[in-house]
CSV table of C-alpha atoms in Angstrom, one decimal:
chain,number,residue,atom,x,y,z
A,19,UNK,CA,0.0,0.0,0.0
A,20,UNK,CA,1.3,3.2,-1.2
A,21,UNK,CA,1.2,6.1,0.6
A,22,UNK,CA,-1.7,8.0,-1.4
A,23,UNK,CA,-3.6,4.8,-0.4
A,24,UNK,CA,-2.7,5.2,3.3
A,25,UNK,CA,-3.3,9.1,3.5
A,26,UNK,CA,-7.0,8.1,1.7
A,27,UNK,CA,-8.3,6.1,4.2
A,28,UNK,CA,-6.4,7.5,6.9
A,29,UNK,CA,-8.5,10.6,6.2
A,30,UNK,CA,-12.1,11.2,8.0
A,31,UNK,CA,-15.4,10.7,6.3
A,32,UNK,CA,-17.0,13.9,5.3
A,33,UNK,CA,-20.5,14.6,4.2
A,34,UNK,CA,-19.8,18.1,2.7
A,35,UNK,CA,-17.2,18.5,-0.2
A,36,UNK,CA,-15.7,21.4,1.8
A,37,UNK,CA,-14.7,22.5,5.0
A,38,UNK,CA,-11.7,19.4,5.4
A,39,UNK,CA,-8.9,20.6,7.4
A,40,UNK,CA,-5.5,18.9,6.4
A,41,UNK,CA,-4.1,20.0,9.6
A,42,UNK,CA,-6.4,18.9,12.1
A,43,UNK,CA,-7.6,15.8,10.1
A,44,UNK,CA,-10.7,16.3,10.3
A,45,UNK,CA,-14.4,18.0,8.5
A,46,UNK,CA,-13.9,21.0,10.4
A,47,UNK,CA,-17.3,22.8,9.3
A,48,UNK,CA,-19.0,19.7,10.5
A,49,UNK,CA,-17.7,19.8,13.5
A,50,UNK,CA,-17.9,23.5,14.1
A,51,UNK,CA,-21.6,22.9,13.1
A,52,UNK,CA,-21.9,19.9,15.3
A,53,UNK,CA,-20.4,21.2,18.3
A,54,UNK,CA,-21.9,24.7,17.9
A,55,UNK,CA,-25.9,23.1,18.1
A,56,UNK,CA,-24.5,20.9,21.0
A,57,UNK,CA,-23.8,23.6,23.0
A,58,UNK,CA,-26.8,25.6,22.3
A,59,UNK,CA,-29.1,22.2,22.9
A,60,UNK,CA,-27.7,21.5,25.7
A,61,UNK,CA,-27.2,24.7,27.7
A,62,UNK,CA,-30.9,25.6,27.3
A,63,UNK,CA,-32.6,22.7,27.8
A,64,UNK,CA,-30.6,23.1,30.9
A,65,UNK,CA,-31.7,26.4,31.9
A,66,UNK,CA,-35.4,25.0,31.2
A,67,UNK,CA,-35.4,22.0,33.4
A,68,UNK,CA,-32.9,24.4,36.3
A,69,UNK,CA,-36.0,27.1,36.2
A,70,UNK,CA,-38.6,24.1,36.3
A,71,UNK,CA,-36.6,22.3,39.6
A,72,UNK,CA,-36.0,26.0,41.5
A,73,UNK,CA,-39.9,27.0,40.9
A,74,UNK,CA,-41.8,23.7,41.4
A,75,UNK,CA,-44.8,26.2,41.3
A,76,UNK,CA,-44.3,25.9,37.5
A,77,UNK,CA,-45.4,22.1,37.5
A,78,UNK,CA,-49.2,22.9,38.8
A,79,UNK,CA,-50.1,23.1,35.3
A,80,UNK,CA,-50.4,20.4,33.1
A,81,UNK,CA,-48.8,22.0,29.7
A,82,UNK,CA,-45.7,22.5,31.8
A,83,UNK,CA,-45.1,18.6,32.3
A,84,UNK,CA,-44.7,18.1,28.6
A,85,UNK,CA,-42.7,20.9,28.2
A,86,UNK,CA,-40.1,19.3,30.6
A,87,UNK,CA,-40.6,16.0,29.2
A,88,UNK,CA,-39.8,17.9,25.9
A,89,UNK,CA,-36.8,19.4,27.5
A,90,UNK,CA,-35.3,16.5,29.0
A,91,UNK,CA,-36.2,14.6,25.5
A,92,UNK,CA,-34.1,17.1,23.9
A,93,UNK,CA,-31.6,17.5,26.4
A,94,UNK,CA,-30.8,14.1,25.8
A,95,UNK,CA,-30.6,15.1,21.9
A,96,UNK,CA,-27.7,17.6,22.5
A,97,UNK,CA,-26.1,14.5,24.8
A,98,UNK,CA,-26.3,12.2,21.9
A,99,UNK,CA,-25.1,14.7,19.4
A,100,UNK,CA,-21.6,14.7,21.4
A,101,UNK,CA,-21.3,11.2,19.5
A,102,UNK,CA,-20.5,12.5,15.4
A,103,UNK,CA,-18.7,15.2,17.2
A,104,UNK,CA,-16.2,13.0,19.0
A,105,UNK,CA,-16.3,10.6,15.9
A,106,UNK,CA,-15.2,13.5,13.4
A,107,UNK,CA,-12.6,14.0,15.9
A,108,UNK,CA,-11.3,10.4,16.0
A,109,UNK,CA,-11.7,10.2,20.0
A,110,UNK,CA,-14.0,7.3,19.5
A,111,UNK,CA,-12.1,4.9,17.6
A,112,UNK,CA,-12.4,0.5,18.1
A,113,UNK,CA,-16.2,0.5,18.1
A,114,UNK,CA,-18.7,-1.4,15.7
A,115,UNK,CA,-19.7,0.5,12.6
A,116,UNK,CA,-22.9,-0.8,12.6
A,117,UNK,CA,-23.9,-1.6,15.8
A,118,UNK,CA,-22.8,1.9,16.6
A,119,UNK,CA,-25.1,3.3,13.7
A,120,UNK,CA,-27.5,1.7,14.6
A,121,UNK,CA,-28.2,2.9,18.4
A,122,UNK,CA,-27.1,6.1,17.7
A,123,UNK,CA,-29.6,6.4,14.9
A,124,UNK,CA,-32.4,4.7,17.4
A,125,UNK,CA,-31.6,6.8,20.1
A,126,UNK,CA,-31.9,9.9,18.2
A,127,UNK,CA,-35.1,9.3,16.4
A,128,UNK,CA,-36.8,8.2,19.7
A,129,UNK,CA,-35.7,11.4,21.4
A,130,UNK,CA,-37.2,13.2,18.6
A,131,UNK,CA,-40.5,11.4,18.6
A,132,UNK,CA,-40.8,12.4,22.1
A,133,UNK,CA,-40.0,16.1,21.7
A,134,UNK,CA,-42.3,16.1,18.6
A,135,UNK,CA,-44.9,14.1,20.2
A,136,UNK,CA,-44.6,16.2,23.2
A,137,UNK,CA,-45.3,19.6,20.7
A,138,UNK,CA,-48.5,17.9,19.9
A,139,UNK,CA,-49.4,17.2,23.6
A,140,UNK,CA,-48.5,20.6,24.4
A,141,UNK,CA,-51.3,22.4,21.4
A,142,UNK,CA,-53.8,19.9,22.3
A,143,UNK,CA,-53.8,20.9,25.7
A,144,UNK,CA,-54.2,24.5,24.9
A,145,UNK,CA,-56.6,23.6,22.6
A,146,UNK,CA,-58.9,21.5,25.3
A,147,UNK,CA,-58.1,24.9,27.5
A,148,UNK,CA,-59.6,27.1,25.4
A,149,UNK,CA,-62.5,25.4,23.4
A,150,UNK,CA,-63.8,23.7,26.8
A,151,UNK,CA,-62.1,25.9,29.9
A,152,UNK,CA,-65.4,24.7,32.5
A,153,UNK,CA,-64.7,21.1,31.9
A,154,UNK,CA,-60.6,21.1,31.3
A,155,UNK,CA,-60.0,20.3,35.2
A,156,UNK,CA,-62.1,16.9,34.5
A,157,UNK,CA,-60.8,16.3,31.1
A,158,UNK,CA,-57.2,16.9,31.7
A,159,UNK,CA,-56.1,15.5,35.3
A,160,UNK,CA,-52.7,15.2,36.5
A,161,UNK,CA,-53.2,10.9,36.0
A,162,UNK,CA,-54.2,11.5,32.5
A,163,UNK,CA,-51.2,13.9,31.6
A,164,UNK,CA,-48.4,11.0,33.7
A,165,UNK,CA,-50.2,8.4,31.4
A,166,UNK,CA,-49.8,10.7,28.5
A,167,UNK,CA,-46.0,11.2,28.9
A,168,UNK,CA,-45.3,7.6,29.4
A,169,UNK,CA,-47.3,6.6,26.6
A,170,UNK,CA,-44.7,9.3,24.2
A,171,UNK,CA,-42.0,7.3,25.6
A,172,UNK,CA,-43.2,3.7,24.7
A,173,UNK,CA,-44.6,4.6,21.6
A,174,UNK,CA,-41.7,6.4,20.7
A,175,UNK,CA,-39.4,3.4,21.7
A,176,UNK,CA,-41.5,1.1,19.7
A,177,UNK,CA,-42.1,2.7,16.3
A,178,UNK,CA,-38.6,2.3,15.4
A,179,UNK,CA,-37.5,-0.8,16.7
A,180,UNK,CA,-37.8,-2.2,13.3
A,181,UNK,CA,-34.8,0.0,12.4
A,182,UNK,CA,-32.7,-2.8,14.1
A,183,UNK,CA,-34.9,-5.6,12.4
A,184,UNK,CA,-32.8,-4.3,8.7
A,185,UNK,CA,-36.2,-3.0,7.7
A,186,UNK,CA,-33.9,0.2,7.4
A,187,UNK,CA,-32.9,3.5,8.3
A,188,UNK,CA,-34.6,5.1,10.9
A,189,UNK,CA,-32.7,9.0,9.7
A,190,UNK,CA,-29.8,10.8,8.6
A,191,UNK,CA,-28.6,11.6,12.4
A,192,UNK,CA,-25.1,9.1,12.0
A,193,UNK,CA,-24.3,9.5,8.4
A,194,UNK,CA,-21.0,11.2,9.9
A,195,UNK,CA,-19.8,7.9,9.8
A,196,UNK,CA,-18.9,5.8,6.5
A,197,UNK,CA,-21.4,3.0,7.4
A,198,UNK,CA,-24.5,5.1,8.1
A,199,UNK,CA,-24.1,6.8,4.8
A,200,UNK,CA,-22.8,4.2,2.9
A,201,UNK,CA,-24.2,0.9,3.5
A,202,UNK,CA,-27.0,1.6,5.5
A,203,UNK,CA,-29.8,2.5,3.1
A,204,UNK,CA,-32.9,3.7,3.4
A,205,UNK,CA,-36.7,1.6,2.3
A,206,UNK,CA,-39.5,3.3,1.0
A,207,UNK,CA,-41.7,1.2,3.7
A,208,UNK,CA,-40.0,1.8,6.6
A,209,UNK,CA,-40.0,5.8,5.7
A,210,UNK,CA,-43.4,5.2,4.9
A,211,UNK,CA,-44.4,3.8,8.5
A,212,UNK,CA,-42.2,5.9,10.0
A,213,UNK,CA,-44.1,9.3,8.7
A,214,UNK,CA,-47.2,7.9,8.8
A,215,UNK,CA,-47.1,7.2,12.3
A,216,UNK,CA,-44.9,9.9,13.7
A,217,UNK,CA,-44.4,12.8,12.1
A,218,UNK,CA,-47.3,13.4,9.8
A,219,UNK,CA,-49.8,13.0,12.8
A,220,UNK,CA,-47.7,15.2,15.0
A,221,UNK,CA,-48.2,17.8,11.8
A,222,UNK,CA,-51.4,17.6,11.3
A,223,UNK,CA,-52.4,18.0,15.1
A,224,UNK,CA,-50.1,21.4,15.4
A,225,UNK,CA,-51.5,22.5,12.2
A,226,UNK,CA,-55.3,21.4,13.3
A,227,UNK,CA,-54.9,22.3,17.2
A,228,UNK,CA,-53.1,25.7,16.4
A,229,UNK,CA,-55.7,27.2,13.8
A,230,UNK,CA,-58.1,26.8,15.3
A,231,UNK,CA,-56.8,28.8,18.3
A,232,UNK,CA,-55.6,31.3,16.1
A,233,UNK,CA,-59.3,31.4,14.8
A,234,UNK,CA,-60.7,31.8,18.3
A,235,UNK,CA,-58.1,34.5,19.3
A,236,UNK,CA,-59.3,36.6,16.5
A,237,UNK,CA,-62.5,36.1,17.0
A,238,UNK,CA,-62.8,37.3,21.0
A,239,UNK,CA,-60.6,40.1,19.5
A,240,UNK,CA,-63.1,41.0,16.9
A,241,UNK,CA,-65.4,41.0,19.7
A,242,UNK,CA,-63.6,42.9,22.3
A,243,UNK,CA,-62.5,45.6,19.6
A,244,UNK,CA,-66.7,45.9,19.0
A,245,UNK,CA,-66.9,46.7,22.6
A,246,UNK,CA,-64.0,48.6,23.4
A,247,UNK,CA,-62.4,51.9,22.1
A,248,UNK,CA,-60.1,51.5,18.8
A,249,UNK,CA,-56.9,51.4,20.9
A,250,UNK,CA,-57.5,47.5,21.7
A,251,UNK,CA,-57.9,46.7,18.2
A,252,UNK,CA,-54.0,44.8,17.7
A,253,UNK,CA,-53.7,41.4,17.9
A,254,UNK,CA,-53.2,39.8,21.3
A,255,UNK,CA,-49.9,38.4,21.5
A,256,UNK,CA,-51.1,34.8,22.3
A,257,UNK,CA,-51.7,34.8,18.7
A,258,UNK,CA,-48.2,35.8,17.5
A,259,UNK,CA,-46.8,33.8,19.9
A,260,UNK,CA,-49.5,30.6,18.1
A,261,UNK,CA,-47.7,32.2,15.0
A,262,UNK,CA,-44.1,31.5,15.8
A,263,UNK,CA,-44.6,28.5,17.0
A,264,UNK,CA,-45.7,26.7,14.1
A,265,UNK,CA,-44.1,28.8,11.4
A,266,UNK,CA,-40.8,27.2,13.5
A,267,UNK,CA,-41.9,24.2,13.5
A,268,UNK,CA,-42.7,23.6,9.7
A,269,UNK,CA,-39.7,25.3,8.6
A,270,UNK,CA,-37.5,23.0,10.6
A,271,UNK,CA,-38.8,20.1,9.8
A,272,UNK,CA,-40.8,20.2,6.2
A,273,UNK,CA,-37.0,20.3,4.5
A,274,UNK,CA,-36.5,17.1,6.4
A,275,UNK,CA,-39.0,15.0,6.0
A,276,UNK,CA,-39.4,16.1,2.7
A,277,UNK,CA,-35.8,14.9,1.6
A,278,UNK,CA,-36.5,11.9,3.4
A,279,UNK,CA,-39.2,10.8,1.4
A,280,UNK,CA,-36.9,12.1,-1.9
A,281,UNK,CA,-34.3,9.9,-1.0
A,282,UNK,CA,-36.3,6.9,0.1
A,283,UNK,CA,-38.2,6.6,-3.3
A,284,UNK,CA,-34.7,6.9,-4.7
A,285,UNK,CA,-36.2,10.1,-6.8
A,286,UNK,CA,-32.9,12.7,-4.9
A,287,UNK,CA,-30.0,11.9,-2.9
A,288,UNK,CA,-27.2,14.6,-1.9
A,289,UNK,CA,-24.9,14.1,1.2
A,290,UNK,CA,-24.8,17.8,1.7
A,291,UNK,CA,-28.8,18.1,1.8
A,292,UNK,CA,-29.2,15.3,4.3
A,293,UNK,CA,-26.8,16.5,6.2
A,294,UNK,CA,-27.9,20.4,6.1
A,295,UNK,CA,-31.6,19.1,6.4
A,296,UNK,CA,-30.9,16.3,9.2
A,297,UNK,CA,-29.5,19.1,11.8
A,298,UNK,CA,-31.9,22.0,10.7
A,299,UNK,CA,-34.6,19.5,12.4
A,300,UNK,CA,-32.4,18.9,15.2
A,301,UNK,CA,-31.8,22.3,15.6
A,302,UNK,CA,-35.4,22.7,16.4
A,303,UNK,CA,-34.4,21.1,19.9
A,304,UNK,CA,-33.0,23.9,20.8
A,305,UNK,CA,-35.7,26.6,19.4
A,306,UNK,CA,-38.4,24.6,21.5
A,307,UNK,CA,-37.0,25.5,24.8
A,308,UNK,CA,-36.6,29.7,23.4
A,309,UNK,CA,-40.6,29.2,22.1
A,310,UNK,CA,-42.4,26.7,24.9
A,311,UNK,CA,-40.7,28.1,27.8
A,312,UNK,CA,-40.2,32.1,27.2
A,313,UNK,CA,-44.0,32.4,25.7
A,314,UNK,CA,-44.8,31.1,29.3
A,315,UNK,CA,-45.3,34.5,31.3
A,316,UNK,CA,-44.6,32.3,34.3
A,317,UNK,CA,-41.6,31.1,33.2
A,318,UNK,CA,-40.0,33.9,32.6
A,319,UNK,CA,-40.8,35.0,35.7
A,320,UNK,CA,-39.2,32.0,37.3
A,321,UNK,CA,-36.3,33.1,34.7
A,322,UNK,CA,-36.1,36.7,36.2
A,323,UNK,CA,-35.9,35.5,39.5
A,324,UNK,CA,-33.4,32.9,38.9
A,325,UNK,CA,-31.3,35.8,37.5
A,326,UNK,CA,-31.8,37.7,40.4
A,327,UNK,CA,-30.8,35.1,42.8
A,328,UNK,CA,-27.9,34.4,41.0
A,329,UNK,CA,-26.5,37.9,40.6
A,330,UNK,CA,-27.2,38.4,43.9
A,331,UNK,CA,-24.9,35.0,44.9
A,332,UNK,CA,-22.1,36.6,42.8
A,333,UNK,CA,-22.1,39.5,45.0
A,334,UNK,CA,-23.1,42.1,41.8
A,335,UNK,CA,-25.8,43.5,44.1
A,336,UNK,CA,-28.3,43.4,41.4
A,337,UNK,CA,-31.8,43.8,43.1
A,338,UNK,CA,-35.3,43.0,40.9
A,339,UNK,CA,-37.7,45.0,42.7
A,340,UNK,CA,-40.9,43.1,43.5
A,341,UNK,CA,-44.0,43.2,41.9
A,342,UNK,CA,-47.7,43.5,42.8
A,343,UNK,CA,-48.3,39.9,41.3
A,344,UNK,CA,-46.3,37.4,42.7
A,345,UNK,CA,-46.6,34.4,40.4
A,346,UNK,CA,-44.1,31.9,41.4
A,347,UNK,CA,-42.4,33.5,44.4
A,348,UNK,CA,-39.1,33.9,45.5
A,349,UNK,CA,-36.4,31.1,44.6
A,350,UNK,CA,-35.0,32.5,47.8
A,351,UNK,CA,-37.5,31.0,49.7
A,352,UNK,CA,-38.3,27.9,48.5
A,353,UNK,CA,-40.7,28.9,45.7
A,354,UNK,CA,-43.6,29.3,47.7
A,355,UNK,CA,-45.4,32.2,46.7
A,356,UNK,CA,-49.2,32.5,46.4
A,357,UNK,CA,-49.8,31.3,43.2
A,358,UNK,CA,-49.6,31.0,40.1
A,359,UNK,CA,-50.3,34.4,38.4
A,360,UNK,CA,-50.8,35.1,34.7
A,361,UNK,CA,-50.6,38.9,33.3
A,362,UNK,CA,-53.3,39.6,31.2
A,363,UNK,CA,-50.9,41.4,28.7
A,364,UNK,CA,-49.0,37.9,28.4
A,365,UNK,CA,-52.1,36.1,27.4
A,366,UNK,CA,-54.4,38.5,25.1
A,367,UNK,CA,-56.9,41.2,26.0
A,368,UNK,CA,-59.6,39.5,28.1
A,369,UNK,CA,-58.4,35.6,28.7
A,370,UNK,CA,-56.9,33.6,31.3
A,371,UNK,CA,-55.7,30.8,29.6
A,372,UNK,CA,-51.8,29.4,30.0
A,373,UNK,CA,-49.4,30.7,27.0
């Protein structure tokens, strides 16, 4: 073996035709990508689930237990995403190509289910809120919503078992590595199950749950404006907020699935579009903690005072004054305000239902 031969297969396995660094060995714009989502992923789901623990007030309602399991679903993500990181950087080196592949591909796609199946949880439940507010204490109990969650998990697990029965690939999330992208193809089937039964009913139920909410916001606005003087007539910002959170949503994930489907009929395949389109829906685990969480007026309270208490532990000597409405109370003190307090310019002109 010459020495061309040697340097070839001596060199790492890239996805994009540029961005290899001769000096460090490695797909550096991979990595920078990689290792740039990682970070984000991971430092704000933590943030998230540290605001959720130091304000158990937070967990009363029932949207904020699928937010958390949708943050610890996607903390987990940014974990698992350390893996083509470290691979591109030839730390992990001895291990099964395949068998590696495969888990990492599994594990991935499960976490995803859950933070997907999780978004759908989370616009059902504000759709139940607002289309039936006397009955939701009745139809949505704190049983129903532990049932719910546990359910995401199995069914999550189970839908892509298969992936490890060679029915085939479950996604793009390991083709960092030679195998994944190589010799582990994707079946038309198997993408067909897997969108029929995972993402395409999360989509639908967003799309369905979320306009019609829309549709109700601007109708009580309608309404109110009728009643009121002209300076009420804007939008509530429950409806904006309804706005960015599926317009995020769709863009993050249409590309996605939508190459997925291209390349399992065999109709386009590019190893810089699954790559691009693979961590633009990943990505989204990241934008989920930014939209759930900090459209929650009590969460960013819990945020603020989080802040607060930590400043104040550095010795900064920053003070937040309190407020009339004490929504979560003080972090100092256990959490244990009054209750749990929405402002009405959070939510929309004339509604108390959670954001």
């Amino acid at each position: 073996m010459n020495s061309a031969d040697s340097s070839t297969l001596s060199a790492p396995f890239c996805l994009l035709e540029i961005g290899y660094s001769k000096i460090f060995n490695t797909c550096l714009l991979e990595v920078s990508i990689i290792l740039f989502l990682t970070i984000l992923i991971i430092c704000g789901n933590l943030v998230v689930i540290f605001v959720f623990h130091c304000a158990p007030l937070l967990s009363q309602h029932s949207t904020s237990a699928f937010i958390q399991t949708m943050a610890y679903a996607d903390l987990l993500v940014g974990v698992s995403c350390l893996f083509p990181s470290l691979s591109l950087l030839h730390l992990l080196k001895g291990l099964d190509p395949k068998l590696t592949c495969q888990v990492f591909g599994y594990m991935v796609s499960v976490l995803k289910s859950v933070s997907m199946a999780s978004l759908a949880c989370v616009s059902v439940d504000r759709y139940i809120a607002i289309t039936r507010p006397l009955t939701y204490a009745s139809l949505v109990t704190p049983c129903r919503v532990r049932c719910c969650v546990v359910l995401i998990w199995l069914y999550s697990a189970l839908v892509f078992l298969p992936s490890f029965m060679e029915w085939g690939k479950p996604g793009y999330h390991g083709d960092v590595v030679r195998w994944c992208a190589v010799e582990w193809r994707t079946n038309p089937f198997f993408t067909a199950f897997i969108v029929a039964l995972v993402y395409a009913p999360a989509a639908i139920i967003i799309c369905f749950t979320y306009a019609n909410i829309f549709k109700i916001c601007r109708q009580h606005t309608r309404e109110i404006n009728e009643r009121h003087a002209p300076k009420n007539s804007q939008h509530p910002e429950y409806a904006m907020v309804l706005f960015r959170i599926t317009s995020v949503f769709y863009i993050l994930w249409l590309p996605y699935i939508l190459y997925f489907l291209l390349e399992s009929g065999q109709i386009y395949r590019h190893p810089a579009a699954s790559f691009f389109t693979t961590w633009l829906a990943i990505s989204n685990s990241f934008c989920n903690c930014l939209i759930y969480s900090l459209s929650n007026s009590a969460f960013r309270k819990g945020l603020k005072r989080l802040c607060s208490f930590c400043l104040q532990r550095t010795g900064r000597g920053f003070r937040v004054k309190n407020t009339k409405k004490t929504g979560l109370g003080s972090i100092e003190k256990g959490c244990s305000g009054p209750g749990y307090v929405f402002d009405q310019e959070d939510v929309g002109v004339g509604t108390t239902y959670h954001v």
